PDB file of C-alpha atoms in Angstrom:
ATOM      1  CA  MET A  57       0.139   0.195   0.098  1.00 41.00           C
ATOM      2  CA  GLY A  58       1.581   3.416  -0.895  1.00 42.00           C
ATOM      3  CA  LEU A  59       0.608   5.422   2.172  1.00 45.00           C
ATOM      4  CA  GLY A  60       3.353   3.890   3.989  1.00 44.00           C
ATOM      5  CA  GLY A  61       3.585   4.689   7.821  1.00 46.00           C
ATOM      6  CA  GLU A  62       1.578   7.450   9.576  1.00 49.00           C
ATOM      7  CA  PRO A  63       3.596  10.590   9.131  1.00 51.00           C
ATOM      8  CA  ARG A  64       4.988  11.881  12.529  1.00 64.00           C
ATOM      9  CA  ARG A  65       2.835  14.975  12.561  1.00 65.00           C
ATOM     10  CA  VAL A  66      -0.431  12.710  12.598  1.00 65.00           C
ATOM     11  CA  GLN A  67       0.815  10.792  15.681  1.00 69.00           C
ATOM     12  CA  ALA A  68       1.653  14.066  17.317  1.00 73.00           C
ATOM     13  CA  ARG A  69      -1.777  15.240  16.533  1.00 86.00           C
ATOM     14  CA  ASP A  70      -3.461  11.960  17.869  1.00 88.00           C
ATOM     15  CA  ALA A  71      -1.451  12.342  20.956  1.00 91.00           C
ATOM     16  CA  GLU A  72      -2.863  15.888  21.466  1.00 94.00           C
ATOM     17  CA  LEU A  73      -6.407  14.593  20.309  1.00 95.00           C
ATOM     18  CA  GLY A  74      -6.225  11.549  22.990  1.00 95.00           C
ATOM     19  CA  ALA A  75      -5.366  14.093  25.871  1.00 96.00           C
ATOM     20  CA  ALA A  76      -8.194  16.480  24.685  1.00 96.00           C
ATOM     21  CA  VAL A  77     -10.648  13.703  24.694  1.00 96.00           C
ATOM     22  CA  ALA A  78      -9.760  12.190  28.026  1.00 96.00           C
ATOM     23  CA  ARG A  79     -10.233  15.602  29.515  1.00 96.00           C
ATOM     24  CA  ALA A  80     -13.516  16.122  27.518  1.00 96.00           C
ATOM     25  CA  GLN A  81     -14.764  12.952  29.150  1.00 95.00           C
ATOM     26  CA  GLU A  82     -14.083  14.431  32.528  1.00 95.00           C
ATOM     27  CA  GLY A  83     -16.497  17.307  31.760  1.00 93.00           C
ATOM     28  CA  ASP A  84     -13.924  19.924  30.352  1.00 94.00           C
ATOM     29  CA  GLU A  85     -15.703  21.962  27.411  1.00 93.00           C
ATOM     30  CA  THR A  86     -12.723  23.619  26.105  1.00 95.00           C
ATOM     31  CA  ALA A  87     -10.952  20.144  25.559  1.00 95.00           C
ATOM     32  CA  PHE A  88     -14.113  18.978  23.819  1.00 96.00           C
ATOM     33  CA  ALA A  89     -13.546  22.043  21.492  1.00 95.00           C
ATOM     34  CA  VAL A  90     -10.050  21.174  20.990  1.00 95.00           C
ATOM     35  CA  ALA A  91     -11.111  17.599  19.881  1.00 96.00           C
ATOM     36  CA  TYR A  92     -13.454  18.881  17.528  1.00 96.00           C
ATOM     37  CA  ARG A  93     -11.131  21.422  15.958  1.00 94.00           C
ATOM     38  CA  ILE A  94      -8.774  18.632  15.462  1.00 93.00           C
ATOM     39  CA  VAL A  95     -11.267  16.013  13.764  1.00 94.00           C
ATOM     40  CA  GLN A  96     -13.818  18.256  12.164  1.00 93.00           C
ATOM     41  CA  PRO A  97     -11.760  19.145   8.926  1.00 90.00           C
ATOM     42  CA  GLY A  98     -10.992  15.611   7.859  1.00 89.00           C
ATOM     43  CA  LEU A  99     -14.595  14.489   9.282  1.00 92.00           C
ATOM     44  CA  LEU A 100     -16.252  17.164   6.769  1.00 89.00           C
ATOM     45  CA  GLY A 101     -13.920  16.278   3.782  1.00 86.00           C
ATOM     46  CA  TYR A 102     -15.045  12.623   4.253  1.00 89.00           C
ATOM     47  CA  LEU A 103     -18.832  13.663   4.392  1.00 90.00           C
ATOM     48  CA  ARG A 104     -18.390  15.770   1.438  1.00 86.00           C
ATOM     49  CA  GLY A 105     -17.052  13.076  -0.548  1.00 83.00           C
ATOM     50  CA  ILE A 106     -20.309  11.143   0.584  1.00 84.00           C
ATOM     51  CA  VAL A 107     -23.340  13.585   0.939  1.00 86.00           C
ATOM     52  CA  GLY A 108     -21.858  16.608  -1.157  1.00 83.00           C
ATOM     53  CA  ASP A 109     -23.305  20.039   0.051  1.00 84.00           C
ATOM     54  CA  ASP A 110     -25.372  18.433   2.922  1.00 90.00           C
ATOM     55  CA  ALA A 111     -21.964  17.453   4.528  1.00 90.00           C
ATOM     56  CA  GLU A 112     -22.153  20.465   7.232  1.00 93.00           C
ATOM     57  CA  ASP A 113     -25.700  19.442   8.325  1.00 94.00           C
ATOM     58  CA  VAL A 114     -24.619  15.769   8.385  1.00 95.00           C
ATOM     59  CA  ALA A 115     -21.623  16.533  10.527  1.00 95.00           C
ATOM     60  CA  SER A 116     -23.794  18.744  12.934  1.00 95.00           C
ATOM     61  CA  ASP A 117     -25.881  15.410  13.462  1.00 95.00           C
ATOM     62  CA  ALA A 118     -22.764  13.371  14.093  1.00 96.00           C
ATOM     63  CA  TRP A 119     -21.334  15.763  16.461  1.00 96.00           C
ATOM     64  CA  LEU A 120     -24.548  15.746  18.607  1.00 95.00           C
ATOM     65  CA  GLU A 121     -24.174  12.025  18.476  1.00 96.00           C
ATOM     66  CA  ILE A 122     -20.550  12.088  19.365  1.00 96.00           C
ATOM     67  CA  ALA A 123     -21.275  14.683  22.554  1.00 95.00           C
ATOM     68  CA  ARG A 124     -24.105  12.617  23.787  1.00 95.00           C
ATOM     69  CA  ASP A 125     -22.249   9.112  23.672  1.00 95.00           C
ATOM     70  CA  LEU A 126     -18.648  10.581  24.600  1.00 95.00           C
ATOM     71  CA  GLY A 127     -18.562   8.713  28.044  1.00 94.00           C
ATOM     72  CA  ARG A 128     -18.926   5.291  26.174  1.00 94.00           C
ATOM     73  CA  PHE A 129     -15.813   5.898  24.162  1.00 96.00           C
ATOM     74  CA  ARG A 130     -12.879   4.059  25.161  1.00 94.00           C
ATOM     75  CA  GLY A 131      -9.523   4.363  23.403  1.00 94.00           C
ATOM     76  CA  ASP A 132      -6.655   6.806  22.128  1.00 94.00           C
ATOM     77  CA  GLY A 133      -6.567   9.692  19.636  1.00 94.00           C
ATOM     78  CA  ALA A 134      -6.660   7.433  16.615  1.00 92.00           C
ATOM     79  CA  GLY A 135      -9.234   5.377  18.053  1.00 95.00           C
ATOM     80  CA  PHE A 136     -11.611   8.583  18.620  1.00 96.00           C
ATOM     81  CA  ARG A 137     -10.933   9.583  14.894  1.00 94.00           C
ATOM     82  CA  GLY A 138     -12.314   6.050  13.826  1.00 95.00           C
ATOM     83  CA  TRP A 139     -15.212   6.206  16.280  1.00 96.00           C
ATOM     84  CA  THR A 140     -16.186   9.622  15.012  1.00 97.00           C
ATOM     85  CA  ALA A 141     -15.927   8.580  11.354  1.00 95.00           C
ATOM     86  CA  THR A 142     -18.208   5.552  11.782  1.00 96.00           C
ATOM     87  CA  ILE A 143     -20.739   7.822  13.576  1.00 96.00           C
ATOM     88  CA  ALA A 144     -20.329  10.160  10.791  1.00 96.00           C
ATOM     89  CA  ARG A 145     -20.872   7.561   8.119  1.00 94.00           C
ATOM     90  CA  HIS A 146     -24.189   6.085   9.792  1.00 94.00           C
ATOM     91  CA  ARG A 147     -25.355   9.706   9.842  1.00 95.00           C
ATOM     92  CA  ALA A 148     -24.232  10.249   6.240  1.00 93.00           C
ATOM     93  CA  LEU A 149     -26.076   6.806   4.870  1.00 91.00           C
ATOM     94  CA  ASP A 150     -29.071   7.674   6.986  1.00 92.00           C
ATOM     95  CA  HIS A 151     -29.444  11.017   5.443  1.00 92.00           C
ATOM     96  CA  LEU A 152     -29.014   9.254   1.877  1.00 88.00           C
ATOM     97  CA  ARG A 153     -31.779   6.475   2.541  1.00 89.00           C
ATOM     98  CA  ARG A 154     -33.981   9.662   3.505  1.00 87.00           C
ATOM     99  CA  LEU A 155     -33.193  11.046   0.143  1.00 83.00           C
ATOM    100  CA  LYS A 156     -33.364   7.993  -1.737  1.00 77.00           C
ATOM    101  CA  VAL A 157     -30.120   8.845  -3.334  1.00 60.00           C
ATOM    102  CA  ARG A 158     -26.912   7.164  -3.632  1.00 58.00           C
ATOM    103  CA  PRO A 159     -23.443   8.774  -2.677  1.00 59.00           C
ATOM    104  CA  ARG A 160     -22.824  11.516  -5.231  1.00 54.00           C
ATOM    105  CA  ALA A 161     -19.757  12.938  -6.516  1.00 47.00           C
ATOM    106  CA  THR A 162     -18.481  16.277  -5.109  1.00 46.00           C
ATOM    107  CA  VAL A 163     -15.706  18.770  -5.091  1.00 42.00           C
ATOM    108  CA  LEU A 164     -13.491  18.255  -2.107  1.00 44.00           C
ATOM    109  CA  GLU A 165     -12.010  21.349  -0.456  1.00 37.00           C
ATOM    110  CA  GLN A 166      -8.303  21.785  -1.244  1.00 35.00           C
ATOM    111  CA  ASP A 167      -7.249  22.839   2.155  1.00 35.00           C
ATOM    112  CA  LEU A 168      -8.443  19.294   3.958  1.00 40.00           C
ATOM    113  CA  LEU A 169      -5.305  17.461   2.637  1.00 40.00           C
ATOM    114  CA  GLU A 170      -2.090  17.767   4.352  1.00 39.00           C
ATOM    115  CA  LEU A 171      -0.037  15.092   2.410  1.00 38.00           C
ATOM    116  CA  PRO A 172       3.175  13.530   3.080  1.00 40.00           C
ATOM    117  CA  GLY A 173       6.013  13.511   1.057  1.00 37.00           C
ATOM    118  CA  ALA A 174       6.446  11.449  -2.288  1.00 36.00           C
ATOM    119  CA  HIS A 175       8.337   8.249  -2.164  1.00 43.00           C
ATOM    120  CA  ASN A 176       6.607   6.118  -4.656  1.00 48.00           C
ATOM    121  CA  THR A 177       3.797   6.406  -7.290  1.00 51.00           C
ATOM    122  CA  HIS A 178       1.022   6.199  -4.837  1.00 53.00           C
ATOM    123  CA  ASP A 179       2.426   9.107  -2.739  1.00 51.00           C
ATOM    124  CA  GLN A 180       3.181  11.023  -5.825  1.00 52.00           C
ATOM    125  CA  ALA A 181      -0.220  10.961  -6.694  1.00 55.00           C
ATOM    126  CA  LEU A 182      -1.382  12.065  -3.339  1.00 52.00           C
ATOM    127  CA  GLU A 183       0.934  14.811  -3.459  1.00 49.00           C
ATOM    128  CA  SER A 184      -0.577  16.299  -6.526  1.00 48.00           C
ATOM    129  CA  LEU A 185      -4.092  16.395  -4.878  1.00 49.00           C
ATOM    130  CA  SER A 186      -3.145  19.815  -4.066  1.00 43.00           C
ATOM    131  CA  THR A 187      -5.167  21.219  -6.606  1.00 38.00           C
ATOM    132  CA  GLN A 188      -8.989  21.648  -6.921  1.00 46.00           C
ATOM    133  CA  ASP A 189      -9.092  19.991 -10.178  1.00 52.00           C
ATOM    134  CA  ALA A 190      -7.119  16.949  -8.702  1.00 48.00           C
ATOM    135  CA  LEU A 191      -9.301  16.519  -5.834  1.00 54.00           C
ATOM    136  CA  ARG A 192     -12.256  16.340  -8.084  1.00 67.00           C
ATOM    137  CA  LEU A 193     -10.601  13.179  -9.107  1.00 75.00           C
ATOM    138  CA  VAL A 194     -11.216  11.368  -5.735  1.00 77.00           C
ATOM    139  CA  ALA A 195     -14.950  11.876  -6.167  1.00 73.00           C
ATOM    140  CA  GLY A 196     -14.826  10.070  -9.595  1.00 81.00           C
ATOM    141  CA  LEU A 197     -13.512   6.798  -8.099  1.00 84.00           C
ATOM    142  CA  PRO A 198     -15.895   3.890  -7.492  1.00 86.00           C
ATOM    143  CA  ARG A 199     -17.576   4.337  -4.357  1.00 85.00           C
ATOM    144  CA  ASP A 200     -15.412   1.826  -2.240  1.00 88.00           C
ATOM    145  CA  GLN A 201     -12.063   3.130  -3.563  1.00 88.00           C
ATOM    146  CA  ALA A 202     -13.412   6.952  -2.634  1.00 87.00           C
ATOM    147  CA  GLU A 203     -14.482   5.959   0.729  1.00 89.00           C
ATOM    148  CA  ALA A 204     -11.166   4.199   1.512  1.00 89.00           C
ATOM    149  CA  VAL A 205      -8.836   6.881  -0.005  1.00 86.00           C
ATOM    150  CA  LEU A 206     -10.984   9.443   1.830  1.00 85.00           C
ATOM    151  CA  LEU A 207     -10.870   7.508   5.293  1.00 88.00           C
ATOM    152  CA  ARG A 208      -6.974   7.172   4.802  1.00 85.00           C
ATOM    153  CA  VAL A 209      -5.841  10.487   3.300  1.00 79.00           C
ATOM    154  CA  VAL A 210      -8.470  12.999   4.672  1.00 79.00           C
ATOM    155  CA  VAL A 211      -9.621  11.462   7.765  1.00 86.00           C
ATOM    156  CA  GLY A 212      -5.866  10.053   8.819  1.00 84.00           C
ATOM    157  CA  LEU A 213      -7.095   6.599   9.779  1.00 90.00           C
ATOM    158  CA  ASP A 214      -4.958   3.646   9.159  1.00 89.00           C
ATOM    159  CA  GLY A 215      -5.987   0.464   7.300  1.00 88.00           C
ATOM    160  CA  PRO A 216      -7.569  -1.470  10.184  1.00 92.00           C
ATOM    161  CA  ALA A 217      -9.355   1.683  11.385  1.00 92.00           C
ATOM    162  CA  ALA A 218     -10.620   2.337   8.180  1.00 92.00           C
ATOM    163  CA  ALA A 219     -11.790  -1.169   7.612  1.00 92.00           C
ATOM    164  CA  ARG A 220     -13.777  -1.101  10.951  1.00 93.00           C
ATOM    165  CA  VAL A 221     -15.542   2.262   9.854  1.00 93.00           C
ATOM    166  CA  LEU A 222     -16.581   0.488   6.480  1.00 92.00           C
ATOM    167  CA  GLY A 223     -17.472  -2.630   8.276  1.00 91.00           C
ATOM    168  CA  LYS A 224     -14.889  -4.642   5.713  1.00 92.00           C
ATOM    169  CA  ARG A 225     -12.075  -6.681   6.049  1.00 92.00           C
ATOM    170  CA  PRO A 226      -8.784  -4.852   6.277  1.00 90.00           C
ATOM    171  CA  GLY A 227      -7.534  -6.742   3.246  1.00 91.00           C
ATOM    172  CA  ALA A 228     -10.485  -5.499   1.108  1.00 92.00           C
ATOM    173  CA  VAL A 229     -10.287  -1.824   2.122  1.00 90.00           C
ATOM    174  CA  ARG A 230      -6.380  -2.127   1.448  1.00 89.00           C
ATOM    175  CA  THR A 231      -6.985  -3.244  -1.866  1.00 91.00           C
ATOM    176  CA  ALA A 232      -9.715  -0.688  -2.563  1.00 90.00           C
ATOM    177  CA  ALA A 233      -7.284   2.156  -1.400  1.00 88.00           C
ATOM    178  CA  HIS A 234      -4.499   0.681  -3.559  1.00 87.00           C
ATOM    179  CA  ARG A 235      -6.840   0.618  -6.840  1.00 91.00           C
ATOM    180  CA  GLY A 236      -7.925   4.290  -6.145  1.00 88.00           C
ATOM    181  CA  LEU A 237      -4.506   5.694  -5.510  1.00 85.00           C
ATOM    182  CA  LYS A 238      -3.303   3.856  -8.562  1.00 87.00           C
ATOM    183  CA  ARG A 239      -6.097   5.331 -10.685  1.00 87.00           C
ATOM    184  CA  LEU A 240      -5.531   8.715  -9.351  1.00 81.00           C
ATOM    185  CA  ALA A 241      -1.936   8.121 -10.407  1.00 80.00           C
ATOM    186  CA  GLN A 242      -2.705   7.381 -13.659  1.00 82.00           C
ATOM    187  CA  GLN A 243      -5.332  10.286 -14.154  1.00 77.00           C
ATOM    188  CA  LEU A 244      -2.428  12.637 -12.866  1.00 71.00           C
ATOM    189  CA  GLY A 245      -0.050  11.067 -15.061  1.00 70.00           C
ATOM    190  CA  VAL A 246       2.300   9.845 -12.253  1.00 60.00           C
ATOM    191  CA  GLY A 247       4.793   7.139 -12.943  1.00 53.00           C
ATOM    192  CA  GLY A 248       3.197   5.795 -15.903  1.00 43.00           C
ATOM    193  CA  VAL A 249       0.525   3.469 -13.876  1.00 41.00           C
ATOM    194  CA  THR A 250      -2.432   1.940 -16.057  1.00 40.00           C
ATOM    195  CA  ASP A 251      -5.516   0.854 -15.013  1.00 39.00           C
ATOM    196  CA  GLU A 252      -9.105   0.553 -16.330  1.00 40.00           C
ATOM    197  CA  GLY A 253     -11.449   3.427 -16.919  1.00 38.00           C
ATOM    198  CA  PRO A 254     -12.891   5.681 -14.158  1.00 37.00           C
ATOM    199  CA  ARG A 255     -16.314   5.034 -12.875  1.00 38.00           C
ATOM    200  CA  THR A 256     -18.737   7.167 -10.900  1.00 36.00           C
ATOM    201  CA  LEU A 257     -18.820   7.706  -6.952  1.00 42.00           C
ATOM    202  CA  GLY A 258     -22.118   5.940  -6.773  1.00 40.00           C
ATOM    203  CA  GLU A 259     -20.897   2.787  -8.511  1.00 37.00           C
ATOM    204  CA  SER A 260     -19.469  -0.181  -6.471  1.00 39.00           C
ATOM    205  CA  ARG A 261     -17.491  -3.310  -7.481  1.00 38.00           C
TER     206      ARG A 261
END
């Protein structure tokens, strides 16, 4: 998988997040605000990839549930990131069922991705996702690939955590993320990677 290990920046951020969550569970509202500021950008980016312009509303519903159930959470900063992504995904799918639509393609905001340096073709593809036009390509991936890439890159989850959010085996999520990144590399003209033609976000394999 081309993502490699988590960057030190993410690990430091997760340590800060874990500490904030622990204080928030003891009733510290300021600490909850810190946790919100750390998690919200990635969560919102992930939701934009699923529900488009309704992401803010779905995120608000998710945070109400997160705040209500915070006392039940057990885990560290990385675990909290995965827990919140799971709640947000459930709220997003509920929203889509109400609308009776499938997840739709959308433009992701440029400032959501702080990407690691390039070490191979996949990382180069990710690093190229610094322009608005390139970010559109993520939304053009098949849904399983788009969600895997969004969870890994935008939310910052590792493979097993992303698999738990999606309710799939880690190998299946690794494969989906690999295929998605390979396709992005091809579309961005990185490393001469070949793959089949693009699908829409609403399609799944």
